[in-house]
mmCIF file with all atom_site columns, C-alpha atoms in Angstrom:
data_model
loop_
_atom_site.group_PDB
_atom_site.id
_atom_site.type_symbol
_atom_site.label_atom_id
_atom_site.label_alt_id
_atom_site.label_comp_id
_atom_site.label_asym_id
_atom_site.label_entity_id
_atom_site.label_seq_id
_atom_site.pdbx_PDB_ins_code
_atom_site.Cartn_x
_atom_site.Cartn_y
_atom_site.Cartn_z
_atom_site.occupancy
_atom_site.B_iso_or_equiv
_atom_site.pdbx_formal_charge
_atom_site.auth_seq_id
_atom_site.auth_comp_id
_atom_site.auth_asym_id
_atom_site.auth_atom_id
_atom_site.pdbx_PDB_model_num
ATOM 1  C CA . UNK A 1 1  ? 64.749 45.667 -33.853 1.00 0.00 ? 1  UNK A CA 1
ATOM 2  C CA . UNK A 1 2  ? 68.006 44.875 -32.076 1.00 0.00 ? 2  UNK A CA 1
ATOM 3  C CA . UNK A 1 3  ? 69.209 41.308 -31.708 1.00 0.00 ? 3  UNK A CA 1
ATOM 4  C CA . UNK A 1 4  ? 71.875 39.963 -29.386 1.00 0.00 ? 4  UNK A CA 1
ATOM 5  C CA . UNK A 1 5  ? 75.160 38.317 -30.263 1.00 0.00 ? 5  UNK A CA 1
ATOM 6  C CA . UNK A 1 6  ? 76.525 35.280 -28.410 1.00 0.00 ? 6  UNK A CA 1
ATOM 7  C CA . UNK A 1 7  ? 80.230 35.279 -27.629 1.00 0.00 ? 7  UNK A CA 1
ATOM 8  C CA . UNK A 1 8  ? 82.638 33.060 -25.703 1.00 0.00 ? 8  UNK A CA 1
ATOM 9  C CA . UNK A 1 9  ? 86.127 33.813 -24.431 1.00 0.00 ? 9  UNK A CA 1
ATOM 10 C CA . UNK A 1 10 ? 88.752 31.283 -25.514 1.00 0.00 ? 10 UNK A CA 1
ATOM 11 C CA . UNK A 1 11 ? 92.444 31.631 -24.747 1.00 0.00 ? 11 UNK A CA 1
ATOM 12 C CA . UNK A 1 12 ? 92.009 35.301 -23.876 1.00 0.00 ? 12 UNK A CA 1
ATOM 13 C CA . UNK A 1 13 ? 90.173 36.197 -27.089 1.00 0.00 ? 13 UNK A CA 1
ATOM 14 C CA . UNK A 1 14 ? 86.453 36.849 -27.481 1.00 0.00 ? 14 UNK A CA 1
ATOM 15 C CA . UNK A 1 15 ? 84.990 34.615 -30.208 1.00 0.00 ? 15 UNK A CA 1
ATOM 16 C CA . UNK A 1 16 ? 81.643 35.314 -31.865 1.00 0.00 ? 16 UNK A CA 1
ATOM 17 C CA . UNK A 1 17 ? 79.477 32.176 -31.784 1.00 0.00 ? 17 UNK A CA 1
ATOM 18 C CA . UNK A 1 18 ? 76.314 33.529 -33.386 1.00 0.00 ? 18 UNK A CA 1
ATOM 19 C CA . UNK A 1 19 ? 74.941 36.940 -34.265 1.00 0.00 ? 19 UNK A CA 1
ATOM 20 C CA . UNK A 1 20 ? 71.391 38.218 -34.589 1.00 0.00 ? 20 UNK A CA 1
ATOM 21 C CA . UNK A 1 21 ? 70.019 35.907 -31.893 1.00 0.00 ? 21 UNK A CA 1
ATOM 22 C CA . UNK A 1 22 ? 66.280 35.714 -31.748 1.00 0.00 ? 22 UNK A CA 1
ATOM 23 C CA . UNK A 1 23 ? 66.182 33.097 -28.982 1.00 0.00 ? 23 UNK A CA 1
ATOM 24 C CA . UNK A 1 24 ? 68.477 31.615 -26.340 1.00 0.00 ? 24 UNK A CA 1
ATOM 25 C CA . UNK A 1 25 ? 67.342 28.474 -24.535 1.00 0.00 ? 25 UNK A CA 1
ATOM 26 C CA . UNK A 1 26 ? 69.030 26.961 -21.489 1.00 0.00 ? 26 UNK A CA 1
ATOM 27 C CA . UNK A 1 27 ? 69.096 23.173 -21.826 1.00 0.00 ? 27 UNK A CA 1
ATOM 28 C CA . UNK A 1 28 ? 70.185 20.611 -19.231 1.00 0.00 ? 28 UNK A CA 1
ATOM 29 C CA . UNK A 1 29 ? 73.201 19.792 -21.412 1.00 0.00 ? 29 UNK A CA 1
ATOM 30 C CA . UNK A 1 30 ? 74.064 23.308 -22.600 1.00 0.00 ? 30 UNK A CA 1
ATOM 31 C CA . UNK A 1 31 ? 72.670 26.236 -24.604 1.00 0.00 ? 31 UNK A CA 1
ATOM 32 C CA . UNK A 1 32 ? 70.524 26.403 -27.759 1.00 0.00 ? 32 UNK A CA 1
ATOM 33 C CA . UNK A 1 33 ? 70.941 29.505 -29.924 1.00 0.00 ? 33 UNK A CA 1
ATOM 34 C CA . UNK A 1 34 ? 68.473 30.437 -32.646 1.00 0.00 ? 34 UNK A CA 1
ATOM 35 C CA . UNK A 1 35 ? 69.294 33.238 -35.055 1.00 0.00 ? 35 UNK A CA 1
ATOM 36 C CA . UNK A 1 36 ? 67.325 35.375 -37.416 1.00 0.00 ? 36 UNK A CA 1
ATOM 37 C CA . UNK A 1 37 ? 68.686 33.622 -40.503 1.00 0.00 ? 37 UNK A CA 1
ATOM 38 C CA . UNK A 1 38 ? 69.579 30.114 -39.239 1.00 0.00 ? 38 UNK A CA 1
ATOM 39 C CA . UNK A 1 39 ? 67.811 27.386 -37.332 1.00 0.00 ? 39 UNK A CA 1
ATOM 40 C CA . UNK A 1 40 ? 68.653 26.406 -33.758 1.00 0.00 ? 40 UNK A CA 1
ATOM 41 C CA . UNK A 1 41 ? 72.169 25.222 -32.913 1.00 0.00 ? 41 UNK A CA 1
ATOM 42 C CA . UNK A 1 42 ? 73.021 23.456 -29.646 1.00 0.00 ? 42 UNK A CA 1
ATOM 43 C CA . UNK A 1 43 ? 76.262 24.162 -27.786 1.00 0.00 ? 43 UNK A CA 1
ATOM 44 C CA . UNK A 1 44 ? 76.943 21.366 -25.292 1.00 0.00 ? 44 UNK A CA 1
ATOM 45 C CA . UNK A 1 45 ? 78.635 22.079 -21.970 1.00 0.00 ? 45 UNK A CA 1
ATOM 46 C CA . UNK A 1 46 ? 78.005 25.839 -22.197 1.00 0.00 ? 46 UNK A CA 1
ATOM 47 C CA . UNK A 1 47 ? 76.368 28.137 -19.675 1.00 0.00 ? 47 UNK A CA 1
ATOM 48 C CA . UNK A 1 48 ? 75.495 31.820 -19.528 1.00 0.00 ? 48 UNK A CA 1
ATOM 49 C CA . UNK A 1 49 ? 78.243 33.828 -17.851 1.00 0.00 ? 49 UNK A CA 1
ATOM 50 C CA . UNK A 1 50 ? 76.610 37.255 -18.248 1.00 0.00 ? 50 UNK A CA 1
ATOM 51 C CA . UNK A 1 51 ? 74.391 39.314 -20.536 1.00 0.00 ? 51 UNK A CA 1
ATOM 52 C CA . UNK A 1 52 ? 75.197 42.901 -21.462 1.00 0.00 ? 52 UNK A CA 1
ATOM 53 C CA . UNK A 1 53 ? 71.909 44.284 -22.777 1.00 0.00 ? 53 UNK A CA 1
ATOM 54 C CA . UNK A 1 54 ? 73.419 47.663 -23.610 1.00 0.00 ? 54 UNK A CA 1
ATOM 55 C CA . UNK A 1 55 ? 76.154 46.086 -25.772 1.00 0.00 ? 55 UNK A CA 1
ATOM 56 C CA . UNK A 1 56 ? 73.780 43.426 -27.129 1.00 0.00 ? 56 UNK A CA 1
ATOM 57 C CA . UNK A 1 57 ? 76.017 40.514 -26.093 1.00 0.00 ? 57 UNK A CA 1
ATOM 58 C CA . UNK A 1 58 ? 75.382 37.268 -24.256 1.00 0.00 ? 58 UNK A CA 1
ATOM 59 C CA . UNK A 1 59 ? 78.663 36.007 -22.806 1.00 0.00 ? 59 UNK A CA 1
ATOM 60 C CA . UNK A 1 60 ? 78.788 32.220 -22.646 1.00 0.00 ? 60 UNK A CA 1
ATOM 61 C CA . UNK A 1 61 ? 81.303 30.043 -20.852 1.00 0.00 ? 61 UNK A CA 1
ATOM 62 C CA . UNK A 1 62 ? 82.246 26.381 -21.018 1.00 0.00 ? 62 UNK A CA 1
ATOM 63 C CA . UNK A 1 63 ? 80.968 24.554 -17.941 1.00 0.00 ? 63 UNK A CA 1
ATOM 64 C CA . UNK A 1 64 ? 83.742 23.357 -15.721 1.00 0.00 ? 64 UNK A CA 1
ATOM 65 C CA . UNK A 1 65 ? 86.044 26.314 -16.523 1.00 0.00 ? 65 UNK A CA 1
#
């Protein structure tokens, strides 16, 4: 089984938010990430920028940037 990682670019560097995602939910106020070993965590003011299925990465971006 291959899980995704969620990353965000900040100040020109890619930062890992969560790894081993089992679920990604789009909420009106942001994104909810659930991992294999942790419960759900909400990230306010975030949106999906792109998803690279081959690399196993979901690229998130702060809304308004």
